[in-house]
JSON list of C-alpha atoms in Angstrom, two decimals:
[
{"chain": "A", "resi": 1356, "resn": "MET", "atom": "CA", "xyz": [101.79, -133.70, -40.32]},
{"chain": "A", "resi": 1357, "resn": "SER", "atom": "CA", "xyz": [99.61, -136.15, -38.41]},
{"chain": "A", "resi": 1358, "resn": "ALA", "atom": "CA", "xyz": [99.66, -139.70, -37.09]},
{"chain": "A", "resi": 1359, "resn": "PRO", "atom": "CA", "xyz": [97.78, -142.48, -38.91]},
{"chain": "A", "resi": 1360, "resn": "ASP", "atom": "CA", "xyz": [94.70, -141.99, -36.71]},
{"chain": "A", "resi": 1361, "resn": "GLY", "atom": "CA", "xyz": [94.55, -138.26, -37.54]},
{"chain": "A", "resi": 1362, "resn": "SER", "atom": "CA", "xyz": [95.92, -136.89, -34.28]},
{"chain": "A", "resi": 1363, "resn": "PRO", "atom": "CA", "xyz": [98.79, -134.40, -34.48]},
{"chain": "A", "resi": 1364, "resn": "VAL", "atom": "CA", "xyz": [102.31, -135.80, -34.27]},
{"chain": "A", "resi": 1365, "resn": "GLY", "atom": "CA", "xyz": [103.75, -135.52, -30.77]},
{"chain": "A", "resi": 1366, "resn": "ALA", "atom": "CA", "xyz": [100.32, -135.58, -29.13]},
{"chain": "A", "resi": 1367, "resn": "GLU", "atom": "CA", "xyz": [99.89, -138.48, -26.74]},
{"chain": "A", "resi": 1368, "resn": "ARG", "atom": "CA", "xyz": [97.21, -140.93, -27.70]},
{"chain": "A", "resi": 1369, "resn": "SER", "atom": "CA", "xyz": [95.16, -142.84, -25.19]},
{"chain": "A", "resi": 1370, "resn": "ILE", "atom": "CA", "xyz": [95.62, -146.56, -24.63]},
{"chain": "A", "resi": 1371, "resn": "GLY", "atom": "CA", "xyz": [92.28, -147.17, -26.30]},
{"chain": "A", "resi": 1372, "resn": "GLN", "atom": "CA", "xyz": [93.40, -145.28, -29.40]},
{"chain": "A", "resi": 1373, "resn": "LEU", "atom": "CA", "xyz": [96.69, -147.21, -29.48]},
{"chain": "A", "resi": 1374, "resn": "PHE", "atom": "CA", "xyz": [94.87, -150.51, -29.06]},
{"chain": "A", "resi": 1375, "resn": "ALA", "atom": "CA", "xyz": [92.36, -149.60, -31.77]},
{"chain": "A", "resi": 1376, "resn": "SER", "atom": "CA", "xyz": [95.21, -148.64, -34.08]},
{"chain": "A", "resi": 1377, "resn": "ALA", "atom": "CA", "xyz": [97.03, -151.93, -33.36]},
{"chain": "A", "resi": 1378, "resn": "THR", "atom": "CA", "xyz": [93.83, -153.91, -33.95]},
{"chain": "A", "resi": 1379, "resn": "THR", "atom": "CA", "xyz": [93.28, -152.12, -37.27]},
{"chain": "A", "resi": 1380, "resn": "ASP", "atom": "CA", "xyz": [96.87, -152.81, -38.35]},
{"chain": "A", "resi": 1381, "resn": "LEU", "atom": "CA", "xyz": [96.62, -156.49, -37.40]},
{"chain": "A", "resi": 1382, "resn": "SER", "atom": "CA", "xyz": [93.31, -156.77, -39.24]},
{"chain": "A", "resi": 1383, "resn": "ALA", "atom": "CA", "xyz": [94.94, -155.28, -42.34]},
{"chain": "A", "resi": 1384, "resn": "LEU", "atom": "CA", "xyz": [97.82, -157.75, -41.92]},
{"chain": "A", "resi": 1385, "resn": "VAL", "atom": "CA", "xyz": [95.40, -160.68, -41.84]},
{"chain": "A", "resi": 1386, "resn": "HIS", "atom": "CA", "xyz": [93.65, -159.40, -44.98]},
{"chain": "A", "resi": 1387, "resn": "ASP", "atom": "CA", "xyz": [97.01, -159.03, -46.73]},
{"chain": "A", "resi": 1388, "resn": "GLU", "atom": "CA", "xyz": [98.00, -162.57, -45.72]},
{"chain": "A", "resi": 1389, "resn": "ILE", "atom": "CA", "xyz": [94.75, -163.89, -47.17]},
{"chain": "A", "resi": 1390, "resn": "ALA", "atom": "CA", "xyz": [95.42, -162.02, -50.42]},
{"chain": "A", "resi": 1391, "resn": "LEU", "atom": "CA", "xyz": [98.93, -163.50, -50.52]},
{"chain": "A", "resi": 1392, "resn": "ALA", "atom": "CA", "xyz": [97.56, -167.01, -50.01]},
{"chain": "A", "resi": 1393, "resn": "LYS", "atom": "CA", "xyz": [95.09, -166.49, -52.86]},
{"chain": "A", "resi": 1394, "resn": "ALA", "atom": "CA", "xyz": [97.84, -165.28, -55.19]},
{"chain": "A", "resi": 1395, "resn": "GLN", "atom": "CA", "xyz": [100.05, -168.24, -54.33]},
{"chain": "A", "resi": 1396, "resn": "LEU", "atom": "CA", "xyz": [97.19, -170.68, -54.85]},
{"chain": "A", "resi": 1397, "resn": "LYS", "atom": "CA", "xyz": [96.52, -169.13, -58.28]},
{"chain": "A", "resi": 1398, "resn": "GLN", "atom": "CA", "xyz": [100.17, -169.69, -59.17]},
{"chain": "A", "resi": 1399, "resn": "ASP", "atom": "CA", "xyz": [100.00, -173.33, -58.03]},
{"chain": "A", "resi": 1400, "resn": "VAL", "atom": "CA", "xyz": [96.79, -173.89, -60.00]},
{"chain": "A", "resi": 1401, "resn": "LYS", "atom": "CA", "xyz": [98.47, -172.39, -63.06]},
{"chain": "A", "resi": 1402, "resn": "ARG", "atom": "CA", "xyz": [101.41, -174.80, -62.70]},
{"chain": "A", "resi": 1403, "resn": "GLY", "atom": "CA", "xyz": [99.01, -177.70, -62.28]},
{"chain": "A", "resi": 1404, "resn": "ALA", "atom": "CA", "xyz": [97.09, -176.65, -65.39]},
{"chain": "A", "resi": 1405, "resn": "THR", "atom": "CA", "xyz": [100.36, -176.45, -67.35]},
{"chain": "A", "resi": 1406, "resn": "SER", "atom": "CA", "xyz": [101.22, -179.94, -66.16]},
{"chain": "A", "resi": 1407, "resn": "GLY", "atom": "CA", "xyz": [97.83, -181.29, -67.15]},
{"chain": "A", "resi": 1408, "resn": "GLY", "atom": "CA", "xyz": [98.07, -179.56, -70.52]},
{"chain": "A", "resi": 1409, "resn": "ALA", "atom": "CA", "xyz": [101.46, -181.12, -71.18]},
{"chain": "A", "resi": 1410, "resn": "PHE", "atom": "CA", "xyz": [100.12, -184.59, -70.29]},
{"chain": "A", "resi": 1411, "resn": "SER", "atom": "CA", "xyz": [97.09, -184.04, -72.52]},
{"chain": "A", "resi": 1412, "resn": "LEU", "atom": "CA", "xyz": [99.29, -182.86, -75.36]},
{"chain": "A", "resi": 1413, "resn": "ALA", "atom": "CA", "xyz": [101.51, -185.92, -74.96]},
{"chain": "A", "resi": 1414, "resn": "GLY", "atom": "CA", "xyz": [98.47, -188.16, -75.25]},
{"chain": "A", "resi": 1415, "resn": "ALA", "atom": "CA", "xyz": [97.09, -186.28, -78.23]},
{"chain": "A", "resi": 1416, "resn": "VAL", "atom": "CA", "xyz": [100.44, -186.49, -80.04]},
{"chain": "A", "resi": 1417, "resn": "LEU", "atom": "CA", "xyz": [100.63, -190.19, -79.40]},
{"chain": "A", "resi": 1418, "resn": "VAL", "atom": "CA", "xyz": [97.07, -190.89, -80.53]},
{"chain": "A", "resi": 1419, "resn": "PHE", "atom": "CA", "xyz": [96.68, -188.58, -83.52]},
{"chain": "A", "resi": 1420, "resn": "SER", "atom": "CA", "xyz": [100.14, -188.78, -84.99]},
{"chain": "A", "resi": 1421, "resn": "LEU", "atom": "CA", "xyz": [100.57, -192.53, -84.94]},
{"chain": "A", "resi": 1422, "resn": "PRO", "atom": "CA", "xyz": [98.74, -193.44, -88.14]},
{"chain": "A", "resi": 1423, "resn": "MET", "atom": "CA", "xyz": [100.09, -190.75, -90.44]},
{"chain": "A", "resi": 1424, "resn": "LEU", "atom": "CA", "xyz": [103.56, -190.45, -88.97]},
{"chain": "A", "resi": 1425, "resn": "ASN", "atom": "CA", "xyz": [103.98, -194.22, -88.80]},
{"chain": "A", "resi": 1426, "resn": "PHE", "atom": "CA", "xyz": [103.15, -194.67, -92.45]},
{"chain": "A", "resi": 1427, "resn": "ALA", "atom": "CA", "xyz": [105.28, -191.78, -93.62]},
{"chain": "A", "resi": 1428, "resn": "LEU", "atom": "CA", "xyz": [108.25, -192.68, -91.46]},
{"chain": "A", "resi": 1429, "resn": "ALA", "atom": "CA", "xyz": [108.05, -196.40, -92.19]},
{"chain": "A", "resi": 1430, "resn": "TYR", "atom": "CA", "xyz": [107.99, -195.89, -95.95]},
{"chain": "A", "resi": 1431, "resn": "GLY", "atom": "CA", "xyz": [110.78, -193.31, -95.66]},
{"chain": "A", "resi": 1432, "resn": "ILE", "atom": "CA", "xyz": [112.99, -195.73, -93.71]},
{"chain": "A", "resi": 1433, "resn": "ARG", "atom": "CA", "xyz": [112.16, -198.46, -96.27]},
{"chain": "A", "resi": 1434, "resn": "THR", "atom": "CA", "xyz": [113.18, -196.19, -99.10]},
{"chain": "A", "resi": 1435, "resn": "TRP", "atom": "CA", "xyz": [116.53, -195.28, -97.51]},
{"chain": "A", "resi": 1436, "resn": "SER", "atom": "CA", "xyz": [117.51, -198.64, -96.09]},
{"chain": "A", "resi": 1437, "resn": "ASP", "atom": "CA", "xyz": [115.74, -201.44, -97.99]},
{"chain": "A", "resi": 1438, "resn": "TRP", "atom": "CA", "xyz": [114.87, -203.06, -94.64]},
{"chain": "A", "resi": 1439, "resn": "ASN", "atom": "CA", "xyz": [111.80, -205.17, -94.06]},
{"chain": "A", "resi": 1440, "resn": "LEU", "atom": "CA", "xyz": [108.64, -203.02, -93.95]},
{"chain": "A", "resi": 1441, "resn": "ALA", "atom": "CA", "xyz": [107.62, -204.38, -90.52]},
{"chain": "A", "resi": 1442, "resn": "ILE", "atom": "CA", "xyz": [110.91, -203.21, -88.96]},
{"chain": "A", "resi": 1443, "resn": "CYS", "atom": "CA", "xyz": [110.42, -199.81, -90.53]},
{"chain": "A", "resi": 1444, "resn": "PHE", "atom": "CA", "xyz": [106.96, -199.51, -88.94]},
{"chain": "A", "resi": 1445, "resn": "LEU", "atom": "CA", "xyz": [108.37, -200.47, -85.53]},
{"chain": "A", "resi": 1446, "resn": "LEU", "atom": "CA", "xyz": [111.05, -197.77, -85.82]},
{"chain": "A", "resi": 1447, "resn": "SER", "atom": "CA", "xyz": [108.48, -195.12, -86.73]},
{"chain": "A", "resi": 1448, "resn": "PHE", "atom": "CA", "xyz": [106.34, -196.15, -83.74]},
{"chain": "A", "resi": 1449, "resn": "ALA", "atom": "CA", "xyz": [109.40, -195.92, -81.45]},
{"chain": "A", "resi": 1450, "resn": "ALA", "atom": "CA", "xyz": [110.04, -192.36, -82.69]},
{"chain": "A", "resi": 1451, "resn": "ASN", "atom": "CA", "xyz": [106.46, -191.35, -81.80]},
{"chain": "A", "resi": 1452, "resn": "VAL", "atom": "CA", "xyz": [106.75, -192.92, -78.34]},
{"chain": "A", "resi": 1453, "resn": "LEU", "atom": "CA", "xyz": [109.99, -190.98, -77.79]},
{"chain": "A", "resi": 1454, "resn": "VAL", "atom": "CA", "xyz": [108.22, -187.68, -78.54]},
{"chain": "A", "resi": 1455, "resn": "ALA", "atom": "CA", "xyz": [105.38, -188.61, -76.17]},
{"chain": "A", "resi": 1456, "resn": "VAL", "atom": "CA", "xyz": [107.86, -189.50, -73.40]},
{"chain": "A", "resi": 1457, "resn": "VAL", "atom": "CA", "xyz": [109.60, -186.13, -73.72]},
{"chain": "A", "resi": 1458, "resn": "LEU", "atom": "CA", "xyz": [106.26, -184.32, -73.43]},
{"chain": "A", "resi": 1459, "resn": "ALA", "atom": "CA", "xyz": [105.29, -186.48, -70.43]},
{"chain": "A", "resi": 1460, "resn": "LEU", "atom": "CA", "xyz": [108.59, -185.63, -68.72]},
{"chain": "A", "resi": 1461, "resn": "ILE", "atom": "CA", "xyz": [107.83, -181.93, -69.19]},
{"chain": "A", "resi": 1462, "resn": "GLY", "atom": "CA", "xyz": [104.46, -182.59, -67.51]},
{"chain": "A", "resi": 1463, "resn": "VAL", "atom": "CA", "xyz": [106.19, -184.40, -64.62]},
{"chain": "A", "resi": 1464, "resn": "VAL", "atom": "CA", "xyz": [108.56, -181.45, -64.07]},
{"chain": "A", "resi": 1465, "resn": "PHE", "atom": "CA", "xyz": [105.68, -178.99, -63.81]},
{"chain": "A", "resi": 1466, "resn": "ALA", "atom": "CA", "xyz": [103.67, -181.36, -61.58]},
{"chain": "A", "resi": 1467, "resn": "LYS", "atom": "CA", "xyz": [106.61, -181.65, -59.15]},
{"chain": "A", "resi": 1468, "resn": "LYS", "atom": "CA", "xyz": [106.98, -177.86, -59.03]},
{"chain": "A", "resi": 1469, "resn": "ALA", "atom": "CA", "xyz": [103.30, -177.48, -58.20]},
{"chain": "A", "resi": 1470, "resn": "LYS", "atom": "CA", "xyz": [103.46, -180.25, -55.57]},
{"chain": "A", "resi": 1471, "resn": "LYS", "atom": "CA", "xyz": [106.62, -178.90, -53.86]},
{"chain": "A", "resi": 1472, "resn": "SER", "atom": "CA", "xyz": [105.17, -175.43, -53.39]},
{"chain": "A", "resi": 1473, "resn": "LYS", "atom": "CA", "xyz": [104.73, -174.87, -49.64]},
{"chain": "A", "resi": 1474, "resn": "SER", "atom": "CA", "xyz": [103.68, -171.23, -49.94]},
{"chain": "A", "resi": 1475, "resn": "PRO", "atom": "CA", "xyz": [100.03, -171.65, -48.88]},
{"chain": "A", "resi": 1476, "resn": "GLN", "atom": "CA", "xyz": [101.07, -173.69, -45.83]},
{"chain": "A", "resi": 1477, "resn": "LYS", "atom": "CA", "xyz": [103.52, -170.96, -44.78]},
{"chain": "A", "resi": 1478, "resn": "VAL", "atom": "CA", "xyz": [100.85, -168.29, -45.10]},
{"chain": "A", "resi": 1479, "resn": "ALA", "atom": "CA", "xyz": [98.34, -170.43, -43.17]},
{"chain": "A", "resi": 1480, "resn": "SER", "atom": "CA", "xyz": [100.77, -170.94, -40.29]},
{"chain": "A", "resi": 1481, "resn": "SER", "atom": "CA", "xyz": [101.56, -167.23, -40.27]},
{"chain": "A", "resi": 1482, "resn": "MET", "atom": "CA", "xyz": [97.84, -166.44, -40.11]},
{"chain": "A", "resi": 1483, "resn": "LYS", "atom": "CA", "xyz": [97.39, -168.86, -37.19]},
{"chain": "A", "resi": 1484, "resn": "GLU", "atom": "CA", "xyz": [100.27, -167.18, -35.37]},
{"chain": "A", "resi": 1485, "resn": "THR", "atom": "CA", "xyz": [98.74, -163.75, -35.96]},
{"chain": "A", "resi": 1486, "resn": "ALA", "atom": "CA", "xyz": [95.36, -164.98, -34.69]},
{"chain": "A", "resi": 1487, "resn": "GLY", "atom": "CA", "xyz": [97.06, -166.34, -31.56]},
{"chain": "A", "resi": 1488, "resn": "VAL", "atom": "CA", "xyz": [98.66, -162.96, -30.93]},
{"chain": "A", "resi": 1489, "resn": "LEU", "atom": "CA", "xyz": [95.30, -161.22, -31.38]},
{"chain": "A", "resi": 1490, "resn": "GLN", "atom": "CA", "xyz": [93.59, -163.55, -28.91]},
{"chain": "A", "resi": 1491, "resn": "ASN", "atom": "CA", "xyz": [96.15, -162.82, -26.21]},
{"chain": "A", "resi": 1492, "resn": "ALA", "atom": "CA", "xyz": [96.41, -159.07, -26.86]},
{"chain": "A", "resi": 1493, "resn": "LYS", "atom": "CA", "xyz": [95.23, -156.88, -24.00]},
{"chain": "A", "resi": 1494, "resn": "PRO", "atom": "CA", "xyz": [95.94, -153.18, -23.48]},
{"chain": "A", "resi": 1495, "resn": "HIS", "atom": "CA", "xyz": [98.41, -152.59, -20.66]},
{"chain": "A", "resi": 1496, "resn": "PRO", "atom": "CA", "xyz": [97.94, -149.39, -18.68]},
{"chain": "A", "resi": 1497, "resn": "ARG", "atom": "CA", "xyz": [100.96, -147.27, -17.90]},
{"chain": "A", "resi": 1498, "resn": "PRO", "atom": "CA", "xyz": [102.15, -147.33, -14.29]},
{"chain": "A", "resi": 1499, "resn": "VAL", "atom": "CA", "xyz": [101.36, -144.14, -12.42]},
{"chain": "A", "resi": 1500, "resn": "PRO", "atom": "CA", "xyz": [104.23, -142.64, -10.34]},
{"chain": "A", "resi": 1501, "resn": "ALA", "atom": "CA", "xyz": [103.68, -142.68, -6.55]},
{"chain": "A", "resi": 1502, "resn": "ALA", "atom": "CA", "xyz": [104.11, -138.88, -6.28]},
{"chain": "A", "resi": 1503, "resn": "GLU", "atom": "CA", "xyz": [101.10, -138.29, -8.49]},
{"chain": "A", "resi": 1504, "resn": "LEU", "atom": "CA", "xyz": [99.02, -140.80, -6.54]},
{"chain": "A", "resi": 1505, "resn": "GLU", "atom": "CA", "xyz": [99.56, -138.95, -3.28]},
{"chain": "A", "resi": 1506, "resn": "ASP", "atom": "CA", "xyz": [98.11, -135.76, -4.73]},
{"chain": "A", "resi": 1507, "resn": "ARG", "atom": "CA", "xyz": [94.92, -137.40, -5.96]},
{"chain": "A", "resi": 1508, "resn": "ALA", "atom": "CA", "xyz": [91.80, -138.15, -4.03]},
{"chain": "A", "resi": 1509, "resn": "PRO", "atom": "CA", "xyz": [91.19, -141.73, -2.76]},
{"chain": "A", "resi": 1510, "resn": "ALA", "atom": "CA", "xyz": [88.36, -142.17, -5.29]},
{"chain": "A", "resi": 1511, "resn": "ALA", "atom": "CA", "xyz": [90.76, -141.52, -8.17]},
{"chain": "A", "resi": 1512, "resn": "ILE", "atom": "CA", "xyz": [93.22, -144.04, -6.77]},
{"chain": "A", "resi": 1513, "resn": "GLU", "atom": "CA", "xyz": [90.46, -146.60, -6.46]},
{"chain": "A", "resi": 1514, "resn": "ALA", "atom": "CA", "xyz": [89.38, -145.99, -10.08]},
{"chain": "A", "resi": 1515, "resn": "VAL", "atom": "CA", "xyz": [92.97, -146.50, -11.31]},
{"chain": "A", "resi": 1516, "resn": "ALA", "atom": "CA", "xyz": [93.28, -149.70, -9.29]},
{"chain": "A", "resi": 1517, "resn": "ARG", "atom": "CA", "xyz": [90.04, -151.05, -10.80]},
{"chain": "A", "resi": 1518, "resn": "SER", "atom": "CA", "xyz": [91.10, -150.24, -14.38]},
{"chain": "A", "resi": 1519, "resn": "SER", "atom": "CA", "xyz": [94.48, -151.92, -14.04]},
{"chain": "A", "resi": 1520, "resn": "SER", "atom": "CA", "xyz": [93.12, -155.26, -12.79]}
]
């Protein structure tokens, strides 16, 4: 069994190795956050496309169905009710407008869902926070006990003092 950097488990790793491992992990985290943002943007674009499709379909229904549906519905109402033909045409037009309104409402629902989505903003703020942590990250050396310092030569003590500042 070994640690992620390949060293055996239980073996102490140097501060440089720990810092390199932490930097690699944070880099992977940033890449994963970018992938998450892309996936969430794809979902929002899909919702927006569904909304646009519903609006387009509502317009197409209104434009292409008016002539044929108006004639058929108006003559059908006239046959059943013996009302004036002009009133029958107005009723058939109102039925077509009702269908278009329902389709437009479906488009509005999907547009609101796409607009309310705050996922990319959450990921962006998380990425900024991670970048802030990376900018302030510095390896901290372990304190050396005083008993060990007494046994070492003055040059070694001076080297430790320089590395910790």
